[in-house]
Short mmCIF file of C-alpha atoms and ligand atoms in Angstrom, two decimals:
data_model
loop_
_atom_site.label_atom_id
_atom_site.label_comp_id
_atom_site.label_asym_id
_atom_site.label_seq_id
_atom_site.Cartn_x
_atom_site.Cartn_y
_atom_site.Cartn_z
CA UNK A 169 63.55 69.62 -41.40
CA UNK A 170 64.66 65.81 -41.57
CA UNK A 171 62.31 62.76 -42.37
CA UNK A 172 62.21 59.99 -39.71
CA UNK A 173 60.83 56.26 -40.50
CA UNK A 174 60.40 54.06 -38.75
CA UNK A 175 61.36 50.74 -40.68
CA UNK A 176 59.85 47.77 -37.91
CA UNK A 177 58.21 44.27 -39.97
CA UNK A 178 57.54 42.96 -35.81
CA UNK A 179 56.00 46.42 -34.28
CA UNK A 180 56.94 48.05 -30.78
CA UNK A 181 54.28 47.78 -28.57
CA UNK A 182 51.85 50.99 -30.11
CA UNK A 183 53.28 53.17 -26.06
CA UNK A 184 56.69 52.60 -27.55
CA UNK A 185 56.16 54.08 -31.23
CA UNK A 186 54.06 57.04 -29.62
CA UNK A 187 56.32 57.75 -27.18
CA UNK A 188 59.38 58.25 -30.16
CA UNK A 189 56.95 60.04 -32.14
CA UNK A 190 56.27 62.80 -29.81
CA UNK A 191 60.28 63.20 -29.64
CA UNK A 192 60.68 63.51 -33.24
CA UNK A 193 57.34 65.81 -33.71
CA UNK A 194 59.20 67.68 -30.22
CA UNK A 195 62.25 68.06 -32.15
CA UNK A 196 60.54 69.65 -35.96
CA UNK A 197 60.83 66.12 -37.61
CA UNK A 198 58.19 64.42 -39.86
CA UNK A 199 58.51 60.50 -38.58
CA UNK A 200 56.52 58.52 -40.55
CA UNK A 201 56.06 54.39 -39.55
CA UNK A 202 56.25 50.99 -41.87
CA UNK A 203 55.02 48.35 -39.86
CA UNK A 204 54.19 44.75 -40.08
CA UNK A 205 55.46 45.72 -43.99
CA UNK A 206 55.28 42.28 -46.72
CA UNK A 207 57.78 42.72 -49.21
CA UNK A 208 61.49 43.91 -49.65
CA UNK A 209 59.43 46.84 -52.36
CA UNK A 210 57.70 48.51 -49.88
CA UNK A 211 61.01 49.13 -47.83
CA UNK A 212 62.52 49.98 -50.63
CA UNK A 213 60.38 52.85 -52.01
CA UNK A 214 59.62 54.09 -47.52
CA UNK A 215 63.05 54.82 -47.82
CA UNK A 216 63.45 57.32 -50.71
CA UNK A 217 62.93 60.78 -48.94
CA UNK A 218 64.02 59.58 -45.73
CA UNK A 219 67.44 60.69 -43.52
CA UNK A 220 67.03 59.01 -40.80
CA UNK A 221 66.02 54.95 -40.38
CA UNK A 222 65.26 52.72 -37.09
CA UNK A 223 64.90 49.65 -37.71
CA UNK A 224 64.99 46.25 -35.11
CA UNK A 225 66.04 43.10 -36.80
CA UNK A 226 65.11 44.29 -40.71
CA UNK A 227 66.96 43.47 -43.32
CA UNK A 228 68.90 46.61 -44.61
CA UNK A 229 71.09 44.71 -46.97
CA UNK A 230 73.18 47.38 -50.08
CA UNK A 231 70.09 47.46 -52.64
CA UNK A 232 67.78 49.13 -49.39
CA UNK A 233 70.79 51.54 -49.19
CA UNK A 234 70.74 52.25 -52.69
CA UNK A 235 67.17 53.26 -52.69
CA UNK A 236 68.17 56.34 -49.44
CA UNK A 237 69.94 58.73 -51.06
CA UNK A 238 69.15 61.16 -48.56
CA UNK A 239 70.00 58.61 -45.31
CA UNK A 240 72.55 60.03 -43.09
CA UNK A 241 71.48 57.22 -40.02
CA UNK A 242 70.57 54.53 -39.45
CA UNK A 243 69.47 53.41 -35.99
CA UNK A 244 69.03 49.32 -35.16
CA UNK A 245 66.88 49.74 -32.28
CA UNK A 246 68.39 46.55 -30.22
CA UNK A 247 72.21 45.14 -29.70
CA UNK A 248 73.08 42.80 -32.76
CA UNK A 249 73.67 44.03 -35.97
CA UNK A 250 74.45 41.56 -37.85
CA UNK A 251 70.85 42.17 -39.67
CA UNK A 252 72.36 45.45 -41.67
CA UNK A 253 75.05 45.71 -44.51
CA UNK A 254 77.86 47.63 -42.76
CA UNK A 255 79.90 48.23 -45.63
CA UNK A 256 77.37 49.06 -48.06
CA UNK A 257 76.86 51.70 -45.31
CA UNK A 258 79.69 53.25 -44.90
CA UNK A 259 80.65 53.96 -48.41
CA UNK A 260 77.76 56.13 -48.03
CA UNK A 261 79.22 57.46 -45.11
CA UNK A 262 76.52 57.07 -44.07
CA UNK A 263 76.41 56.25 -39.29
CA UNK A 264 74.98 53.13 -38.37
CA UNK A 265 74.25 52.51 -34.37
CA UNK A 266 72.92 50.20 -32.21
CA UNK A 267 71.25 50.99 -28.45
CA UNK A 268 73.47 48.78 -25.74
CA UNK A 269 72.08 47.29 -23.27
CA UNK A 270 68.36 49.15 -23.70
CA UNK A 271 66.79 45.56 -24.37
CA UNK A 272 68.70 43.55 -22.58
CA UNK A 273 66.84 42.89 -19.37
CA UNK A 274 63.76 41.06 -21.60
CA UNK A 275 66.84 39.06 -23.25
CA UNK A 276 67.72 37.79 -19.75
CA UNK A 277 63.98 37.02 -18.60
CA UNK A 278 63.16 35.18 -21.73
CA UNK A 279 65.83 32.91 -21.33
CA UNK A 280 64.75 31.63 -17.69
CA UNK A 281 61.24 31.64 -19.56
CA UNK A 282 62.28 29.08 -22.27
CA UNK A 283 64.32 27.39 -19.11
CA UNK A 284 61.59 26.53 -16.90
CA UNK A 285 59.49 25.43 -19.52
CA UNK A 286 62.56 22.79 -20.78
CA UNK A 287 62.92 21.80 -17.25
CA UNK A 288 59.46 21.40 -15.95
CA UNK A 289 59.22 18.62 -19.23
CA UNK A 290 57.69 21.19 -22.09
CA UNK A 291 54.38 22.34 -19.46
CA UNK A 292 53.44 18.30 -20.55
CA UNK A 293 52.39 16.54 -16.43
CA UNK A 294 55.06 15.02 -16.43
CA UNK A 295 57.35 15.27 -13.89
CA UNK A 296 60.60 17.87 -14.35
CA UNK A 297 63.51 19.30 -12.02
CA UNK A 298 64.66 22.28 -11.07
CA UNK A 299 66.62 24.73 -11.49
CA UNK A 300 68.10 25.29 -7.95
CA UNK A 301 71.79 23.92 -7.88
CA UNK A 302 72.26 23.03 -11.17
CA UNK A 303 75.28 24.87 -13.12
CA UNK A 304 74.70 27.94 -16.37
CA UNK A 305 77.31 28.60 -18.45
CA UNK A 306 77.18 31.89 -19.43
CA UNK A 307 78.82 32.19 -22.90
CA UNK A 308 79.27 36.11 -23.45
CA UNK A 309 79.56 38.10 -20.76
CA UNK A 310 77.95 41.11 -22.21
CA UNK A 311 74.44 43.20 -20.67
CA UNK A 312 72.69 40.57 -21.10
CA UNK A 313 74.40 37.59 -20.51
CA UNK A 314 75.89 39.24 -17.11
CA UNK A 315 71.77 39.44 -16.02
CA UNK A 316 71.19 36.35 -17.17
CA UNK A 317 73.73 35.37 -14.71
CA UNK A 318 72.37 37.32 -12.10
CA UNK A 319 68.63 36.13 -12.36
CA UNK A 320 70.78 32.06 -12.02
CA UNK A 321 71.92 33.32 -8.81
CA UNK A 322 68.30 34.61 -7.93
CA UNK A 323 67.51 30.86 -8.84
CA UNK A 324 70.25 29.34 -6.89
CA UNK A 325 72.44 28.08 -9.48
CA UNK A 326 76.85 27.85 -9.38
CA UNK A 327 77.30 30.19 -12.19
CA UNK A 328 80.62 30.34 -14.73
CA UNK A 329 80.98 32.58 -17.72
CA UNK A 330 83.53 32.50 -20.33
CA UNK A 331 84.35 35.70 -22.18
CA UNK A 332 87.53 37.04 -23.45
CA UNK A 333 86.73 40.54 -23.32
CA UNK A 334 86.16 40.84 -20.22
CA UNK A 335 88.70 41.00 -16.98
CA UNK A 336 87.95 37.97 -14.86
CA UNK A 337 87.88 40.23 -11.45
CA UNK A 338 84.95 41.68 -13.24
CA UNK A 339 83.16 38.62 -13.81
CA UNK A 340 84.08 37.70 -10.13
CA UNK A 341 83.45 40.11 -8.22
CA UNK A 342 79.54 39.61 -9.96
CA UNK A 343 79.71 36.21 -7.49
CA UNK A 344 80.73 34.46 -11.15
CA UNK A 345 82.92 32.00 -11.44
CA UNK A 346 85.20 32.51 -15.02
CA UNK A 347 86.18 29.59 -16.83
CA UNK A 348 89.70 29.91 -18.70
CA UNK A 349 88.43 28.23 -21.97
CA UNK A 350 84.81 28.25 -23.76
CA UNK A 351 85.39 24.08 -24.27
CA UNK A 352 85.86 24.05 -20.06
CA UNK A 353 82.24 26.31 -20.08
CA UNK A 354 80.57 23.59 -21.39
CA UNK A 355 82.55 21.17 -19.83
CA UNK A 356 80.49 22.03 -16.53
CA UNK A 357 77.00 23.86 -17.95
CA UNK A 358 73.97 22.01 -17.48
CA UNK A 359 72.34 25.14 -18.65
CA UNK A 360 74.64 26.64 -21.60
CA UNK A 361 72.97 30.11 -22.38
CA UNK A 362 74.35 31.77 -25.57
CA UNK A 363 75.28 35.62 -26.04
CA UNK A 364 77.55 35.93 -28.72
CA UNK A 365 76.92 38.02 -30.90
CA UNK A 366 76.61 36.86 -34.97
CA UNK A 367 80.33 37.45 -37.05
CA UNK A 368 81.93 36.28 -39.15
CA UNK A 369 84.48 34.51 -36.07
CA UNK A 370 80.45 33.11 -34.35
CA UNK A 371 78.35 31.98 -37.08
CA UNK A 372 78.69 28.51 -36.72
CA UNK A 373 80.94 28.16 -33.99
CA UNK A 374 78.95 25.64 -31.66
CA UNK A 375 79.69 23.01 -33.24
CA UNK A 376 79.43 19.25 -32.54
CA UNK A 377 82.92 19.00 -30.62
CA UNK A 378 81.88 21.31 -28.62
CA UNK A 379 78.18 20.69 -27.73
CA UNK A 380 79.53 17.30 -26.92
CA UNK A 381 81.41 18.42 -24.27
CA UNK A 382 77.97 19.26 -22.31
CA UNK A 383 77.46 16.98 -18.97
CA UNK A 384 74.63 14.41 -19.30
CA UNK A 385 70.75 15.52 -19.58
CA UNK A 386 72.41 19.35 -20.74
CA UNK A 387 70.03 22.35 -22.11
CA UNK A 388 71.53 24.31 -24.59
CA UNK A 389 69.96 27.61 -24.74
CA UNK A 390 70.18 30.08 -27.44
CA UNK A 391 68.36 33.62 -27.33
CA UNK A 392 71.31 34.99 -29.31
CA UNK A 393 71.76 33.70 -33.52
CA UNK A 394 70.58 30.99 -34.77
CA UNK A 395 73.43 31.55 -37.58
CA UNK A 396 75.93 30.98 -34.74
CA UNK A 397 75.25 27.24 -34.31
CA UNK A 398 76.89 24.34 -36.63
CA UNK A 399 73.50 23.43 -37.65
CA UNK A 400 74.80 19.82 -39.26
CA UNK A 401 76.44 19.37 -35.78
CA UNK A 402 73.20 20.40 -33.21
CA UNK A 403 71.90 17.57 -35.72
CA UNK A 404 74.65 15.11 -34.92
CA UNK A 405 73.86 15.91 -30.99
CA UNK A 406 70.27 15.08 -31.55
CA UNK A 407 71.22 12.01 -32.72
CA UNK A 408 74.07 11.28 -30.97
CA UNK A 409 72.95 12.35 -27.13
CA UNK A 410 69.75 11.27 -26.00
CA UNK A 411 69.81 13.50 -23.36
CA UNK A 412 70.94 16.49 -24.77
CA UNK A 413 67.82 19.56 -25.21
CA UNK A 414 67.99 22.79 -27.30
CA UNK A 415 65.31 26.08 -26.75
CA UNK A 416 65.75 28.48 -28.77
CA UNK A 417 64.18 32.38 -29.83
CA UNK A 418 63.85 31.35 -33.21
CA UNK A 419 63.61 28.78 -34.73
CA UNK A 420 66.94 26.97 -36.37
CA UNK A 421 66.54 26.00 -40.41
CA UNK A 422 67.27 22.36 -39.58
CA UNK A 423 63.57 22.80 -37.00
CA UNK A 424 61.53 20.51 -39.75
CA UNK A 425 64.55 17.56 -38.75
CA UNK A 426 64.42 18.05 -35.85
CA UNK A 427 60.87 18.27 -35.24
CA UNK A 428 60.10 14.56 -36.61
CA UNK A 429 62.13 12.97 -34.13
CA UNK A 430 63.29 14.57 -31.75
CA UNK A 431 59.36 15.75 -30.02
CA UNK A 432 59.96 16.08 -26.06
CA UNK A 433 63.59 17.48 -26.62
CA UNK A 434 63.59 21.36 -28.07
CA UNK A 435 60.74 24.81 -28.26
CA UNK A 436 61.78 26.77 -30.96
CA UNK A 437 59.25 30.79 -30.86
CA UNK A 438 57.93 30.99 -33.76
CA UNK A 439 59.34 34.50 -34.11
CA UNK A 440 61.82 36.13 -31.89
CA UNK A 441 60.22 36.87 -28.50
CA UNK A 442 63.67 38.15 -26.72
CA UNK A 443 63.41 41.58 -26.90
CA UNK A 444 59.36 41.74 -27.42
CA UNK A 445 58.11 43.77 -24.01
CA UNK A 446 55.95 46.76 -23.87
CA UNK A 447 59.65 47.79 -21.55
CA UNK A 448 62.15 47.02 -24.36
CA UNK A 449 60.46 48.76 -27.28
CA UNK A 450 60.26 51.36 -24.50
CA UNK A 451 64.07 51.48 -24.04
CA UNK A 452 65.27 50.29 -27.15
CA UNK A 453 62.75 52.76 -29.23
CA UNK A 454 62.89 55.88 -27.29
CA UNK A 455 66.80 55.48 -26.42
CA UNK A 456 67.34 55.23 -30.79
CA UNK A 457 65.12 58.24 -30.98
CA UNK A 458 67.25 60.04 -28.46
CA UNK A 459 70.38 59.62 -30.88
CA UNK A 460 68.62 59.84 -34.15
CA UNK A 461 67.60 64.37 -32.61
CA UNK A 462 71.26 64.45 -30.86
CA UNK A 463 72.75 63.28 -33.75
CA UNK A 464 71.47 65.63 -36.36
CA UNK A 465 71.09 68.31 -33.91
CA UNK A 466 74.78 68.18 -32.02
CA UNK A 467 76.54 65.81 -34.23
CA UNK A 468 76.67 63.21 -30.75
CA UNK A 469 77.71 59.78 -32.56
CA UNK A 470 78.13 57.39 -28.98
CA UNK A 471 77.30 54.07 -30.42
CA UNK A 472 78.36 54.22 -33.91
CA UNK A 473 79.26 50.96 -35.01
CA UNK A 474 80.48 51.48 -38.39
CA UNK A 475 83.66 54.46 -37.29
C1 3PG B 284 68.76 42.37 -30.22
O1 3PG B 284 69.59 42.37 -30.91
O2 3PG B 284 68.17 43.69 -30.24
C2 3PG B 284 68.09 41.69 -30.01
O3 3PG B 284 68.17 39.90 -31.00
C3 3PG B 284 66.23 41.61 -30.13
O4 3PG B 284 66.62 42.02 -31.80
P1 3PG B 284 64.80 42.03 -32.75
O5 3PG B 284 64.46 44.27 -31.86
O6 3PG B 284 64.29 41.82 -33.40
O7 3PG B 284 63.73 41.76 -31.48
#
């Protein structure tokens, strides 16, 4: 008998949690839910007897892993797994997986919600601008980036992408213009949409030098991670470029400093909302549940990220 814990500080839609529970019950596993927990201690005691753990952006530190002596697998129901201590997990032979692509459409749609909100002056009643005919730069052409590109084309935008890991031909097939260097993407983009993960290479990589290449009136759109932004550079950009706007799915640490001086030029969601739709929750949650059942029943390690 396997014990499964679904631990989500930001809960799944009830319909998603129900479908996940059904999958585990059908497989003969027991399942418990820890939702909206407010302290790390609650998570530490909840993992004590579990064999599998499903999380979202919940922080799975080495302390959590040490508190879970029976844990065999952690599945991050979503894309980015920067919230999981992979070294600690690997040292205990715990398999870590994500569910790539499952919540991408929700994030891509939110990117446009944020762009329109900025283009229309935060719905303040003042005249705004339209997206049609504007240039859109996509930084990283993965699951989300390629969906943002497709939606941008639907809006009549001129779409550019930079991704050193994707062949130009694949980007061109989608009617998107590949750009050879990251700097070139910033030069072109009236809207610059970030889709890079937070890694040692990308943390603080979006700095003033890059941002200052953006054309007049540009908007930076961040539905990726706040950690990829160099916040000193961001503040400098706000200060030196009055035309610059920033919209992000979750506030940067320097949000109070921005709010104090640059009203009307930014918007930050109060909680990460990109993947917070019933559909994305069902897609990612059900995929996570199936991956766990497949792992225990068939030894399937597809989507393992700590190989
Ligand atoms: C992801 O990496 O999948 C997204 O950032 C969504 O994160 P969430 O599950 O915390 O909403």
